[in-house]
mmCIF file of C-alpha atoms in Angstrom:
data_model
loop_
_atom_site.group_PDB
_atom_site.id
_atom_site.type_symbol
_atom_site.label_atom_id
_atom_site.label_comp_id
_atom_site.label_asym_id
_atom_site.label_seq_id
_atom_site.Cartn_x
_atom_site.Cartn_y
_atom_site.Cartn_z
ATOM 1 C CA MET A 1 44.232 -153.481 -60.048
ATOM 2 C CA PRO A 2 46.078 -156.823 -59.784
ATOM 3 C CA LEU A 3 49.479 -156.977 -58.171
ATOM 4 C CA LYS A 4 52.126 -157.252 -60.893
ATOM 5 C CA CYS A 5 55.598 -158.506 -60.205
ATOM 6 C CA ARG A 6 58.453 -159.485 -62.412
ATOM 7 C CA MET A 7 59.279 -163.163 -61.933
ATOM 8 C CA GLU A 8 61.646 -165.511 -63.699
ATOM 9 C CA CYS A 9 59.600 -168.315 -65.088
ATOM 10 C CA ALA A 10 60.977 -171.712 -66.067
ATOM 11 C CA ALA A 11 61.650 -170.490 -69.600
ATOM 12 C CA GLY A 12 63.693 -167.619 -68.171
ATOM 13 C CA ASN A 13 62.008 -165.004 -70.323
ATOM 14 C CA GLY A 14 61.329 -162.578 -67.437
ATOM 15 C CA GLU A 15 57.681 -162.048 -68.382
ATOM 16 C CA GLU A 16 55.451 -160.062 -66.063
ATOM 17 C CA TYR A 17 52.887 -162.082 -64.109
ATOM 18 C CA SER A 18 50.292 -161.218 -61.532
ATOM 19 C CA LEU A 19 50.776 -162.996 -58.229
ATOM 20 C CA PHE A 20 47.492 -164.835 -58.821
ATOM 21 C CA ASP A 21 48.725 -166.037 -62.244
ATOM 22 C CA TYR A 22 52.002 -167.221 -60.721
ATOM 23 C CA LEU A 23 50.296 -169.193 -57.960
ATOM 24 C CA ASN A 24 48.040 -170.810 -60.538
ATOM 25 C CA SER A 25 51.032 -171.743 -62.699
ATOM 26 C CA LYS A 26 52.804 -175.089 -62.449
ATOM 27 C CA GLU A 27 55.744 -173.537 -60.531
ATOM 28 C CA GLY A 28 53.539 -171.725 -58.038
ATOM 29 C CA ALA A 29 51.359 -174.769 -57.454
ATOM 30 C CA TYR A 30 54.470 -176.861 -56.832
ATOM 31 C CA ILE A 31 55.738 -174.514 -54.111
ATOM 32 C CA LEU A 32 52.318 -174.403 -52.459
ATOM 33 C CA SER A 33 52.090 -178.191 -52.550
ATOM 34 C CA ILE A 34 55.408 -178.558 -50.681
ATOM 35 C CA PHE A 35 54.074 -176.420 -47.825
ATOM 36 C CA SER A 36 50.721 -178.171 -47.686
ATOM 37 C CA GLU A 37 52.375 -181.609 -47.749
ATOM 38 C CA VAL A 38 54.761 -180.703 -44.909
ATOM 39 C CA LYS A 39 51.789 -179.418 -42.889
ATOM 40 C CA GLU A 40 49.949 -182.710 -43.484
ATOM 41 C CA TYR A 41 52.835 -184.691 -41.985
ATOM 42 C CA LEU A 42 53.971 -182.382 -39.173
ATOM 43 C CA THR A 43 52.526 -180.200 -36.455
ATOM 44 C CA ALA A 44 54.295 -177.236 -34.932
ATOM 45 C CA LYS A 45 54.516 -179.198 -31.668
ATOM 46 C CA GLN A 46 56.386 -182.074 -33.336
ATOM 47 C CA ALA A 47 58.831 -179.669 -34.994
ATOM 48 C CA ALA A 48 59.378 -177.670 -31.806
ATOM 49 C CA GLU A 49 60.030 -180.759 -29.698
ATOM 50 C CA TYR A 50 62.403 -182.146 -32.333
ATOM 51 C CA TYR A 51 64.405 -178.909 -32.243
ATOM 52 C CA GLY A 52 64.658 -178.932 -28.451
ATOM 53 C CA LEU A 53 61.658 -177.035 -27.073
ATOM 54 C CA LYS A 54 60.198 -178.566 -23.919
ATOM 55 C CA VAL A 55 56.401 -178.582 -24.246
ATOM 56 C CA ARG A 56 54.316 -179.225 -21.139
ATOM 57 C CA LYS A 57 51.408 -181.655 -21.052
ATOM 58 C CA ASN A 58 48.926 -178.786 -21.328
ATOM 59 C CA GLY A 59 50.602 -177.614 -24.574
ATOM 60 C CA THR A 60 52.386 -174.565 -23.169
ATOM 61 C CA ALA A 61 56.082 -173.750 -23.458
ATOM 62 C CA CYS A 62 58.541 -170.944 -22.899
ATOM 63 C CA CYS A 63 58.812 -169.028 -26.146
ATOM 64 C CA PRO A 64 62.244 -169.408 -27.800
ATOM 65 C CA PHE A 65 61.819 -166.154 -29.727
ATOM 66 C CA HIS A 66 62.133 -163.828 -26.723
ATOM 67 C CA ASN A 67 63.480 -163.994 -23.173
ATOM 68 C CA ASP A 68 60.679 -165.995 -21.552
ATOM 69 C CA ARG A 69 60.799 -167.358 -17.996
ATOM 70 C CA HIS A 70 57.153 -168.378 -17.736
ATOM 71 C CA PRO A 71 55.340 -170.336 -20.450
ATOM 72 C CA SER A 72 53.574 -167.889 -22.748
ATOM 73 C CA MET A 73 53.404 -170.012 -25.896
ATOM 74 C CA LYS A 74 50.539 -172.352 -26.706
ATOM 75 C CA ILE A 75 51.619 -175.010 -29.170
ATOM 76 C CA ASP A 76 49.772 -177.824 -30.929
ATOM 77 C CA LYS A 77 49.066 -177.980 -34.673
ATOM 78 C CA ASN A 78 50.060 -174.303 -34.825
ATOM 79 C CA TYR A 79 51.763 -172.144 -32.231
ATOM 80 C CA HIS A 80 51.087 -168.733 -30.745
ATOM 81 C CA CYS A 81 53.018 -166.730 -28.170
ATOM 82 C CA PHE A 82 50.775 -164.452 -26.137
ATOM 83 C CA ALA A 83 53.740 -162.292 -25.059
ATOM 84 C CA CYS A 84 55.549 -161.482 -28.320
ATOM 85 C CA GLY A 85 52.807 -162.379 -30.806
ATOM 86 C CA ALA A 86 54.862 -164.920 -32.772
ATOM 87 C CA GLY A 87 52.715 -167.590 -34.359
ATOM 88 C CA GLY A 88 52.369 -169.954 -37.264
ATOM 89 C CA ASP A 89 52.755 -173.562 -38.303
ATOM 90 C CA ALA A 90 55.638 -176.066 -38.405
ATOM 91 C CA VAL A 91 57.262 -174.416 -41.428
ATOM 92 C CA ASP A 92 57.064 -170.970 -39.834
ATOM 93 C CA TYR A 93 58.522 -172.324 -36.583
ATOM 94 C CA ALA A 94 61.567 -173.787 -38.368
ATOM 95 C CA SER A 95 61.913 -170.606 -40.415
ATOM 96 C CA ARG A 96 62.019 -168.378 -37.315
ATOM 97 C CA MET A 97 64.158 -170.787 -35.313
ATOM 98 C CA PHE A 98 66.931 -171.050 -37.881
ATOM 99 C CA GLY A 99 66.580 -167.753 -39.757
ATOM 100 C CA LEU A 100 65.630 -169.458 -43.025
ATOM 101 C CA SER A 101 63.196 -168.576 -45.765
ATOM 102 C CA GLN A 102 59.889 -170.424 -45.682
ATOM 103 C CA TYR A 103 60.965 -172.572 -48.636
ATOM 104 C CA ASP A 104 64.331 -173.489 -47.052
ATOM 105 C CA ALA A 105 62.582 -174.235 -43.754
ATOM 106 C CA ALA A 106 60.217 -176.621 -45.568
ATOM 107 C CA LEU A 107 63.222 -178.335 -47.167
ATOM 108 C CA LYS A 108 64.919 -178.582 -43.761
ATOM 109 C CA LEU A 109 61.828 -180.200 -42.228
ATOM 110 C CA ILE A 110 61.572 -182.639 -45.141
ATOM 111 C CA GLU A 111 65.224 -183.590 -44.663
ATOM 112 C CA ASP A 112 65.257 -183.719 -40.837
ATOM 113 C CA PHE A 113 62.050 -185.753 -40.537
ATOM 114 C CA GLN A 114 62.783 -187.771 -43.702
ATOM 115 C CA LEU A 115 59.329 -187.024 -45.041
ATOM 116 C CA PRO A 116 58.274 -188.873 -48.201
ATOM 117 C CA ILE A 117 57.889 -185.653 -50.198
ATOM 118 C CA SER A 118 59.581 -185.326 -53.568
ATOM 119 C CA VAL A 119 61.468 -182.087 -54.043
ATOM 120 C CA ARG A 120 62.608 -180.778 -57.396
ATOM 121 C CA GLY A 121 65.827 -178.821 -57.692
ATOM 122 C CA LYS A 122 67.434 -178.314 -54.316
ATOM 123 C CA THR A 123 66.981 -181.591 -52.477
ATOM 124 C CA ALA A 124 69.212 -181.116 -49.466
ATOM 125 C CA PHE A 125 71.331 -178.584 -47.640
ATOM 126 C CA ASN A 126 74.981 -178.536 -48.607
ATOM 127 C CA GLU A 127 77.668 -178.935 -45.949
ATOM 128 C CA HIS A 128 78.196 -175.159 -45.602
ATOM 129 C CA GLU A 129 74.491 -174.584 -44.864
ATOM 130 C CA LYS A 130 74.390 -177.486 -42.384
ATOM 131 C CA ALA A 131 77.428 -176.090 -40.538
ATOM 132 C CA ARG A 132 75.865 -172.599 -40.415
ATOM 133 C CA ILE A 133 72.580 -173.942 -39.020
ATOM 134 C CA THR A 134 74.371 -176.087 -36.422
ATOM 135 C CA LYS A 135 76.488 -173.099 -35.359
ATOM 136 C CA GLU A 136 73.401 -170.869 -35.022
ATOM 137 C CA LYS A 137 71.560 -173.498 -32.992
ATOM 138 C CA ALA A 138 74.547 -173.921 -30.645
ATOM 139 C CA GLU A 139 74.765 -170.136 -30.265
ATOM 140 C CA LYS A 140 71.069 -169.907 -29.348
ATOM 141 C CA GLU A 141 71.466 -172.691 -26.774
ATOM 142 C CA ARG A 142 74.490 -170.927 -25.287
ATOM 143 C CA ILE A 143 72.527 -167.710 -24.779
#
């Protein structure tokens, strides 16, 4: 039995789609292409270093997602923490780091790294969102 979910399509008619149908639609393919394009340009290591994580030459770092005194995270194209189990790619790293959705994290990476990826709709964070993210980052550094 296919998973059915009610999604607003571009026409706004509220039709019922299966998740597979949505991902095969133009809208679903567009969202997937943003993630795949970001992953082509960035590794988790590049994103982590940009956002302040100190990565050792051997690719290990102290995990920013729990209180870590000894390096327990291996980071390269993807990352994985052997202590808390956190793992993923560059988009997932930004999402966890700043408490954003995956889509907003992809937009943040596109904006911060000035990637040549065209984005429909929301192209940049507004000033309120930028201030909130800066405040959260400062709070994490303070702790």
